[in-house]
mmCIF file of C-alpha atoms in Angstrom:
data_model
loop_
_atom_site.group_PDB
_atom_site.id
_atom_site.type_symbol
_atom_site.label_atom_id
_atom_site.label_comp_id
_atom_site.label_asym_id
_atom_site.label_seq_id
_atom_site.Cartn_x
_atom_site.Cartn_y
_atom_site.Cartn_z
ATOM 1 C CA SER A 227 56.551 -16.557 -29.031
ATOM 2 C CA LEU A 228 57.854 -17.788 -31.929
ATOM 3 C CA SER A 229 56.755 -14.704 -34.071
ATOM 4 C CA PHE A 230 58.372 -12.220 -31.710
ATOM 5 C CA SER A 231 61.785 -14.979 -31.774
ATOM 6 C CA THR A 232 62.399 -13.253 -35.150
ATOM 7 C CA VAL A 233 60.324 -9.134 -34.963
ATOM 8 C CA MET A 234 62.167 -8.250 -32.296
ATOM 9 C CA PRO A 235 65.430 -8.939 -33.453
ATOM 10 C CA ALA A 236 64.706 -6.944 -36.610
ATOM 11 C CA VAL A 237 62.866 -4.194 -34.941
ATOM 12 C CA PHE A 238 65.742 -3.695 -32.367
ATOM 13 C CA GLY A 239 68.385 -4.714 -35.103
ATOM 14 C CA THR A 240 66.242 -2.129 -36.853
ATOM 15 C CA ALA A 241 66.580 0.956 -33.969
ATOM 16 C CA GLU A 242 69.843 0.026 -33.801
ATOM 17 C CA LEU A 243 70.746 0.857 -37.401
ATOM 18 C CA VAL A 244 68.929 3.913 -37.325
ATOM 19 C CA ARG A 245 70.867 5.660 -33.985
ATOM 20 C CA THR A 246 74.449 5.103 -36.407
ATOM 21 C CA PHE A 247 72.712 7.582 -38.860
ATOM 22 C CA ARG A 248 74.037 11.754 -37.672
ATOM 23 C CA TRP A 249 70.603 13.054 -38.919
ATOM 24 C CA THR A 250 69.954 11.495 -35.218
ATOM 25 C CA GLU A 251 71.629 13.476 -33.235
ATOM 26 C CA ARG A 252 69.052 16.426 -33.966
ATOM 27 C CA PHE A 253 66.913 14.433 -30.817
ATOM 28 C CA ALA A 254 69.281 14.284 -28.328
ATOM 29 C CA SER A 255 68.734 17.679 -26.590
ATOM 30 C CA GLY A 256 64.232 18.214 -26.453
ATOM 31 C CA PRO A 257 62.183 18.545 -23.737
ATOM 32 C CA ARG A 258 62.572 16.564 -21.061
ATOM 33 C CA LEU A 259 60.149 14.213 -19.717
ATOM 34 C CA ALA A 260 60.593 12.472 -15.814
ATOM 35 C CA PRO A 261 59.231 9.593 -15.034
ATOM 36 C CA THR A 262 57.640 10.635 -12.052
ATOM 37 C CA ARG A 263 54.909 8.273 -9.736
ATOM 38 C CA LYS A 264 52.110 10.434 -10.730
ATOM 39 C CA LEU A 265 53.570 10.136 -14.461
ATOM 40 C CA ALA A 266 53.455 6.217 -13.943
ATOM 41 C CA ALA A 267 50.394 5.715 -12.025
ATOM 42 C CA GLY A 268 48.195 8.222 -15.005
ATOM 43 C CA LEU A 269 50.570 6.051 -17.641
ATOM 44 C CA PHE A 270 49.091 3.162 -16.237
ATOM 45 C CA LEU A 271 45.584 3.616 -15.624
ATOM 46 C CA THR A 272 45.795 4.585 -19.320
ATOM 47 C CA GLY A 273 46.842 1.560 -20.265
ATOM 48 C CA LEU A 274 44.014 -0.054 -18.225
ATOM 49 C CA ALA A 275 41.281 2.055 -19.286
ATOM 50 C CA MET A 276 42.416 1.069 -22.856
ATOM 51 C CA LEU A 277 42.737 -2.282 -22.551
ATOM 52 C CA ALA A 278 39.430 -2.161 -20.831
ATOM 53 C CA LEU A 279 37.859 -0.266 -23.810
ATOM 54 C CA THR A 280 39.577 -2.543 -26.187
ATOM 55 C CA LEU A 281 37.566 -4.926 -25.023
ATOM 56 C CA LEU A 282 34.589 -3.552 -23.546
ATOM 57 C CA TRP A 283 33.792 -2.930 -27.683
ATOM 58 C CA PRO A 284 36.425 -3.558 -29.539
ATOM 59 C CA ARG A 285 35.053 -2.759 -33.490
ATOM 60 C CA CYS A 286 35.689 1.064 -32.797
ATOM 61 C CA CYS A 287 38.523 1.122 -29.727
ATOM 62 C CA TYR A 288 40.780 -1.804 -31.426
ATOM 63 C CA ARG A 289 42.870 0.338 -32.344
ATOM 64 C CA LEU A 290 43.514 1.440 -28.295
ATOM 65 C CA VAL A 291 45.145 -1.693 -28.191
ATOM 66 C CA TRP A 292 48.786 -0.554 -29.724
ATOM 67 C CA GLY A 293 49.597 1.217 -27.439
ATOM 68 C CA ALA A 294 47.843 0.040 -24.165
ATOM 69 C CA VAL A 295 50.378 -3.018 -23.693
ATOM 70 C CA PHE A 296 53.692 0.120 -23.342
ATOM 71 C CA LEU A 297 51.141 2.289 -21.214
ATOM 72 C CA ILE A 298 50.423 -0.408 -18.849
ATOM 73 C CA LEU A 299 54.430 -2.545 -19.284
ATOM 74 C CA GLU A 300 56.591 1.147 -19.148
ATOM 75 C CA PRO A 301 55.549 2.045 -16.265
ATOM 76 C CA LEU A 302 55.950 -0.868 -14.109
ATOM 77 C CA ASN A 303 59.524 -1.157 -15.476
ATOM 78 C CA ILE A 304 59.668 2.360 -13.723
ATOM 79 C CA ALA A 305 58.892 1.003 -10.503
ATOM 80 C CA LEU A 306 60.473 -2.500 -10.477
ATOM 81 C CA GLY A 307 64.255 -0.528 -11.387
ATOM 82 C CA ARG A 308 64.098 -2.578 -14.745
ATOM 83 C CA ARG A 309 65.224 0.035 -17.775
ATOM 84 C CA HIS A 310 62.183 1.823 -19.734
ATOM 85 C CA LEU A 311 61.910 4.827 -22.132
ATOM 86 C CA PHE A 312 61.784 7.476 -19.426
ATOM 87 C CA ALA A 313 65.399 7.099 -18.714
ATOM 88 C CA TRP A 314 66.611 8.669 -21.651
ATOM 89 C CA LEU A 315 63.532 11.143 -21.832
ATOM 90 C CA LYS A 316 64.120 12.706 -18.481
ATOM 91 C CA ASP A 317 67.283 13.852 -19.976
ATOM 92 C CA GLY A 318 65.184 15.545 -22.561
ATOM 93 C CA ASP A 319 67.483 12.441 -25.646
ATOM 94 C CA TRP A 320 64.598 11.567 -27.899
ATOM 95 C CA ARG A 321 67.405 9.561 -29.786
ATOM 96 C CA PRO A 322 66.019 5.820 -28.516
ATOM 97 C CA VAL A 323 62.301 6.457 -28.878
ATOM 98 C CA VAL A 324 62.916 8.014 -32.628
ATOM 99 C CA SER A 325 65.141 5.185 -33.060
ATOM 100 C CA LEU A 326 63.124 2.214 -32.484
ATOM 101 C CA SER A 327 60.189 4.012 -34.326
ATOM 102 C CA VAL A 328 61.966 4.500 -37.319
ATOM 103 C CA GLY A 329 62.935 1.031 -37.277
ATOM 104 C CA ALA A 330 59.331 -0.604 -36.777
ATOM 105 C CA LEU A 331 58.555 2.235 -39.652
ATOM 106 C CA LEU A 332 61.837 0.317 -41.446
ATOM 107 C CA CYS A 333 60.200 -3.320 -40.499
ATOM 108 C CA GLY A 334 56.361 -2.745 -40.744
ATOM 109 C CA PHE A 335 57.490 -1.305 -44.591
ATOM 110 C CA PHE A 336 59.443 -4.230 -45.449
ATOM 111 C CA TRP A 337 56.733 -7.017 -44.045
ATOM 112 C CA GLU A 338 53.776 -5.610 -45.452
ATOM 113 C CA LEU A 339 55.816 -5.604 -49.117
ATOM 114 C CA TRP A 340 56.807 -9.040 -48.683
ATOM 115 C CA ASN A 341 52.903 -9.983 -47.216
ATOM 116 C CA TYR A 342 51.713 -8.137 -49.964
ATOM 117 C CA HIS A 343 52.617 -11.333 -53.262
ATOM 118 C CA SER A 344 52.774 -14.044 -50.717
ATOM 119 C CA TYR A 345 50.290 -16.473 -50.419
ATOM 120 C CA PRO A 346 48.407 -16.880 -47.940
ATOM 121 C CA LYS A 347 48.575 -13.740 -46.722
ATOM 122 C CA TRP A 348 46.770 -11.413 -44.014
ATOM 123 C CA VAL A 349 44.366 -8.808 -45.113
ATOM 124 C CA TYR A 350 43.597 -5.908 -43.096
ATOM 125 C CA HIS A 351 39.767 -5.348 -42.204
ATOM 126 C CA THR A 352 40.375 -1.512 -40.060
ATOM 127 C CA PRO A 353 37.038 0.247 -39.726
ATOM 128 C CA GLY A 354 37.631 4.014 -40.045
ATOM 129 C CA ALA A 355 40.923 3.404 -41.790
ATOM 130 C CA GLU A 356 40.160 1.558 -45.093
ATOM 131 C CA PHE A 357 41.708 3.588 -47.706
ATOM 132 C CA LEU A 358 44.656 5.253 -49.090
ATOM 133 C CA TYR A 359 47.082 1.537 -48.724
ATOM 134 C CA VAL A 360 50.403 0.958 -48.993
ATOM 135 C CA PHE A 361 50.029 -2.740 -50.169
ATOM 136 C CA GLU A 362 47.824 -4.785 -47.691
ATOM 137 C CA MET A 363 47.915 -1.978 -45.143
ATOM 138 C CA PRO A 364 46.026 0.818 -44.820
ATOM 139 C CA LEU A 365 48.428 4.017 -44.571
ATOM 140 C CA PRO A 366 46.523 4.818 -41.059
ATOM 141 C CA GLY A 367 47.730 1.690 -39.770
ATOM 142 C CA TYR A 368 51.296 2.205 -40.209
ATOM 143 C CA LEU A 369 51.117 4.596 -37.263
ATOM 144 C CA GLY A 370 50.960 1.266 -35.185
ATOM 145 C CA TYR A 371 54.050 0.146 -35.634
ATOM 146 C CA LEU A 372 54.980 3.525 -33.495
ATOM 147 C CA PRO A 373 53.806 2.253 -30.312
ATOM 148 C CA PHE A 374 54.450 -1.213 -31.289
ATOM 149 C CA ALA A 375 57.834 0.025 -31.441
ATOM 150 C CA TRP A 376 57.782 1.227 -27.387
ATOM 151 C CA GLU A 377 55.405 -2.311 -26.697
ATOM 152 C CA LEU A 378 58.542 -4.050 -28.059
ATOM 153 C CA HIS A 379 61.416 -2.740 -25.742
ATOM 154 C CA ALA A 380 58.932 -2.244 -22.269
ATOM 155 C CA LEU A 381 57.478 -6.006 -22.700
ATOM 156 C CA ARG A 382 61.915 -6.905 -23.309
ATOM 157 C CA SER A 383 62.443 -4.973 -20.281
ATOM 158 C CA PHE A 384 59.749 -6.162 -18.084
ATOM 159 C CA LEU A 385 60.656 -10.245 -19.454
ATOM 160 C CA ALA A 386 64.845 -10.308 -19.561
ATOM 161 C CA PRO A 387 65.519 -7.420 -16.780
ATOM 162 C CA ASN A 388 69.069 -8.611 -17.298
ATOM 163 C CA ALA A 389 69.049 -9.241 -21.310
ATOM 164 C CA ALA A 390 71.863 -7.100 -23.230
ATOM 165 C CA PRO A 391 71.452 -2.942 -23.055
ATOM 166 C CA LEU A 392 70.268 -2.002 -26.060
ATOM 167 C CA ARG A 393 72.814 0.538 -28.272
ATOM 168 C CA LEU A 394 69.709 2.787 -28.582
#
């Protein structure tokens, strides 16, 4: 929880900064994705399956853990009437998703940069992705920051439903 007390504000603050850039406006009108009961149930069941696969076969399915939490929590937020990304996506507004994604990538880049020259530091062991390193992180690993941002948003909405809304 101490780690997330700095990670969440960093990602959300950076996402809000990204949202102020004019280039994000091109994502204001995209494909509409309504949070139907069928979609929410499908996302929830997919998230549970991904989590189960990760727990059963962690060496080959470890990548699934990044999306599982989002796919489990987002349908719960929809069902409980809490904030969720689909509130924007139903209108075709992808700016919050893009802002969160880019915000997390920017934070991740700097976290990896600072880690690179740190002692002690973390080193990644990612079977199947041990190539094209940017600092200590294999380049494909940066893709994990995308669902991580969405998970943070879903987790915040789930745990703090009365918190002030993010300006995304």
